[in-house]
Amino acid sequence: MAGIEDLKILLSSMKPELDSREFVFCTFDNPLSIRFDTVYKLISLTVHSSLNAVGLTAAIATKLASKDISANVVAAYYHDHIFVQKEKAGPAMEAIMELQAESFSCRE
């Protein structure tokens, strides 16, 4: 099934979900000595975005950047996922919901 390509529809219909788990990005030479710098939380947008959609990750990253939140984005086949610093997960969810509300009002 093809995903949604229209940016306004994607932004207004996404349903961001905050995963309860914690994640790290790491590198290691020895599996017993794994090093990492930051702990992240995962937000899944839960909207079936097309891999050909233009602007979704840019809109999310721009909104989060305006709140001083970095966005590490992973685009997958059915959903896009954003890793944000653990301590900024709440504000990140608020920012994404704010973007969704702004986009929804633009659709009407």
PDB file of C-alpha atoms in Angstrom:
ATOM      1  CA  MET A   1       0.000   0.000   0.000  1.00  0.00           C
ATOM      2  CA  ALA A   2       1.392   3.389  -0.998  1.00  0.00           C
ATOM      3  CA  GLY A   3       2.059   5.946   1.696  1.00  0.00           C
ATOM      4  CA  ILE A   4       0.849   9.529   1.895  1.00  0.00           C
ATOM      5  CA  GLU A   5       2.918  12.087  -0.019  1.00  0.00           C
ATOM      6  CA  ASP A   6       0.994  15.306   0.681  1.00  0.00           C
ATOM      7  CA  LEU A   7       2.886  17.178   3.416  1.00  0.00           C
ATOM      8  CA  LYS A   8      -0.177  18.951   4.840  1.00  0.00           C
ATOM      9  CA  ILE A   9      -2.017  15.652   5.192  1.00  0.00           C
ATOM     10  CA  LEU A  10       1.036  13.989   6.732  1.00  0.00           C
ATOM     11  CA  LEU A  11       1.526  16.726   9.312  1.00  0.00           C
ATOM     12  CA  SER A  12      -2.124  17.026  10.259  1.00  0.00           C
ATOM     13  CA  SER A  13      -2.795  13.292  10.502  1.00  0.00           C
ATOM     14  CA  MET A  14       0.347  12.092  12.278  1.00  0.00           C
ATOM     15  CA  LYS A  15      -0.128  10.646  15.726  1.00  0.00           C
ATOM     16  CA  PRO A  16       3.207  10.914  17.529  1.00  0.00           C
ATOM     17  CA  GLU A  17       3.872   8.206  20.103  1.00  0.00           C
ATOM     18  CA  LEU A  18       6.612   8.404  22.716  1.00  0.00           C
ATOM     19  CA  ASP A  19       8.290   5.043  23.308  1.00  0.00           C
ATOM     20  CA  SER A  20       8.920   4.238  26.978  1.00  0.00           C
ATOM     21  CA  ARG A  21      12.341   2.705  26.266  1.00  0.00           C
ATOM     22  CA  GLU A  22      15.665   4.522  26.269  1.00  0.00           C
ATOM     23  CA  PHE A  23      18.144   4.343  23.371  1.00  0.00           C
ATOM     24  CA  VAL A  24      21.795   5.160  22.782  1.00  0.00           C
ATOM     25  CA  PHE A  25      23.931   5.473  19.680  1.00  0.00           C
ATOM     26  CA  CYS A  26      27.270   3.868  20.257  1.00  0.00           C
ATOM     27  CA  THR A  27      30.456   2.552  18.771  1.00  0.00           C
ATOM     28  CA  PHE A  28      32.690  -0.077  20.244  1.00  0.00           C
ATOM     29  CA  ASP A  29      35.844  -1.988  19.516  1.00  0.00           C
ATOM     30  CA  ASN A  30      35.191  -4.463  22.298  1.00  0.00           C
ATOM     31  CA  PRO A  31      31.586  -5.537  23.084  1.00  0.00           C
ATOM     32  CA  LEU A  32      32.383  -5.295  26.816  1.00  0.00           C
ATOM     33  CA  SER A  33      33.258  -1.603  26.623  1.00  0.00           C
ATOM     34  CA  ILE A  34      30.371   0.144  24.885  1.00  0.00           C
ATOM     35  CA  ARG A  35      30.671   3.938  25.001  1.00  0.00           C
ATOM     36  CA  PHE A  36      27.895   6.461  24.407  1.00  0.00           C
ATOM     37  CA  ASP A  37      27.348  10.160  25.056  1.00  0.00           C
ATOM     38  CA  THR A  38      23.624  10.738  25.309  1.00  0.00           C
ATOM     39  CA  VAL A  39      20.462   8.820  26.143  1.00  0.00           C
ATOM     40  CA  TYR A  40      17.586   9.288  23.696  1.00  0.00           C
ATOM     41  CA  LYS A  41      13.855   8.669  23.597  1.00  0.00           C
ATOM     42  CA  LEU A  42      12.072   7.561  20.443  1.00  0.00           C
ATOM     43  CA  ILE A  43       9.047   9.326  18.977  1.00  0.00           C
ATOM     44  CA  SER A  44       7.236   7.474  16.176  1.00  0.00           C
ATOM     45  CA  LEU A  45       5.000   9.628  13.995  1.00  0.00           C
ATOM     46  CA  THR A  46       2.593   6.744  13.196  1.00  0.00           C
ATOM     47  CA  VAL A  47       1.441   8.084   9.866  1.00  0.00           C
ATOM     48  CA  HIS A  48       2.077   6.018   6.739  1.00  0.00           C
ATOM     49  CA  SER A  49       4.374   8.398   4.937  1.00  0.00           C
ATOM     50  CA  SER A  50       5.606   7.579   1.475  1.00  0.00           C
ATOM     51  CA  LEU A  51       9.336   7.279   1.054  1.00  0.00           C
ATOM     52  CA  ASN A  52       8.783   9.789  -1.785  1.00  0.00           C
ATOM     53  CA  ALA A  53       7.143  12.375   0.492  1.00  0.00           C
ATOM     54  CA  VAL A  54       8.996  15.679   0.553  1.00  0.00           C
ATOM     55  CA  GLY A  55       9.368  17.879   3.618  1.00  0.00           C
ATOM     56  CA  LEU A  56       8.111  15.794   6.540  1.00  0.00           C
ATOM     57  CA  THR A  57      11.442  15.290   8.256  1.00  0.00           C
ATOM     58  CA  ALA A  58      12.453  18.864   7.418  1.00  0.00           C
ATOM     59  CA  ALA A  59       9.269  20.241   9.015  1.00  0.00           C
ATOM     60  CA  ILE A  60       9.758  18.144  12.145  1.00  0.00           C
ATOM     61  CA  ALA A  61      13.466  18.981  12.421  1.00  0.00           C
ATOM     62  CA  THR A  62      12.786  22.694  11.888  1.00  0.00           C
ATOM     63  CA  LYS A  63      10.073  22.763  14.560  1.00  0.00           C
ATOM     64  CA  LEU A  64      12.277  20.919  17.049  1.00  0.00           C
ATOM     65  CA  ALA A  65      15.262  23.147  16.222  1.00  0.00           C
ATOM     66  CA  SER A  66      13.117  26.197  17.049  1.00  0.00           C
ATOM     67  CA  LYS A  67      12.813  24.706  20.570  1.00  0.00           C
ATOM     68  CA  ASP A  68      16.563  23.886  20.767  1.00  0.00           C
ATOM     69  CA  ILE A  69      15.924  20.142  20.396  1.00  0.00           C
ATOM     70  CA  SER A  70      18.063  18.024  18.089  1.00  0.00           C
ATOM     71  CA  ALA A  71      16.312  15.527  15.831  1.00  0.00           C
ATOM     72  CA  ASN A  72      17.917  12.274  14.777  1.00  0.00           C
ATOM     73  CA  VAL A  73      15.478  11.010  12.155  1.00  0.00           C
ATOM     74  CA  VAL A  74      15.089   7.478  10.835  1.00  0.00           C
ATOM     75  CA  ALA A  75      12.749   7.184   7.863  1.00  0.00           C
ATOM     76  CA  ALA A  76      11.223   3.737   7.632  1.00  0.00           C
ATOM     77  CA  TYR A  77       8.762   2.206   5.159  1.00  0.00           C
ATOM     78  CA  TYR A  78       5.570   2.827   7.141  1.00  0.00           C
ATOM     79  CA  HIS A  79       6.539   5.463   9.719  1.00  0.00           C
ATOM     80  CA  ASP A  80       9.200   7.998  10.494  1.00  0.00           C
ATOM     81  CA  HIS A  81      10.975   7.879  13.837  1.00  0.00           C
ATOM     82  CA  ILE A  82      12.709  10.705  15.673  1.00  0.00           C
ATOM     83  CA  PHE A  83      15.267  10.221  18.416  1.00  0.00           C
ATOM     84  CA  VAL A  84      15.466  13.177  20.831  1.00  0.00           C
ATOM     85  CA  GLN A  85      17.488  13.747  23.989  1.00  0.00           C
ATOM     86  CA  LYS A  86      15.810  11.958  26.904  1.00  0.00           C
ATOM     87  CA  GLU A  87      15.437  15.125  28.964  1.00  0.00           C
ATOM     88  CA  LYS A  88      13.769  16.933  26.039  1.00  0.00           C
ATOM     89  CA  ALA A  89      11.265  14.206  25.105  1.00  0.00           C
ATOM     90  CA  GLY A  90       8.309  16.003  26.727  1.00  0.00           C
ATOM     91  CA  PRO A  91       8.994  19.354  25.045  1.00  0.00           C
ATOM     92  CA  ALA A  92       9.630  17.514  21.762  1.00  0.00           C
ATOM     93  CA  MET A  93       6.217  15.841  21.928  1.00  0.00           C
ATOM     94  CA  GLU A  94       4.630  19.223  22.691  1.00  0.00           C
ATOM     95  CA  ALA A  95       6.417  20.808  19.720  1.00  0.00           C
ATOM     96  CA  ILE A  96       5.319  18.034  17.356  1.00  0.00           C
ATOM     97  CA  MET A  97       1.725  18.297  18.578  1.00  0.00           C
ATOM     98  CA  GLU A  98       1.917  22.060  18.096  1.00  0.00           C
ATOM     99  CA  LEU A  99       3.120  21.524  14.517  1.00  0.00           C
ATOM    100  CA  GLN A 100       0.286  19.060  13.956  1.00  0.00           C
ATOM    101  CA  ALA A 101      -2.296  21.563  15.247  1.00  0.00           C
ATOM    102  CA  GLU A 102      -0.849  24.316  13.040  1.00  0.00           C
ATOM    103  CA  SER A 103      -0.986  22.023  10.017  1.00  0.00           C
ATOM    104  CA  PHE A 104      -4.512  20.882  10.777  1.00  0.00           C
ATOM    105  CA  SER A 105      -5.767  24.465  10.911  1.00  0.00           C
ATOM    106  CA  CYS A 106      -4.059  25.139   7.553  1.00  0.00           C
ATOM    107  CA  ARG A 107      -5.947  22.217   5.955  1.00  0.00           C
ATOM    108  CA  GLU A 108      -9.341  23.703   6.700  1.00  0.00           C
TER     109      GLU A 108
END
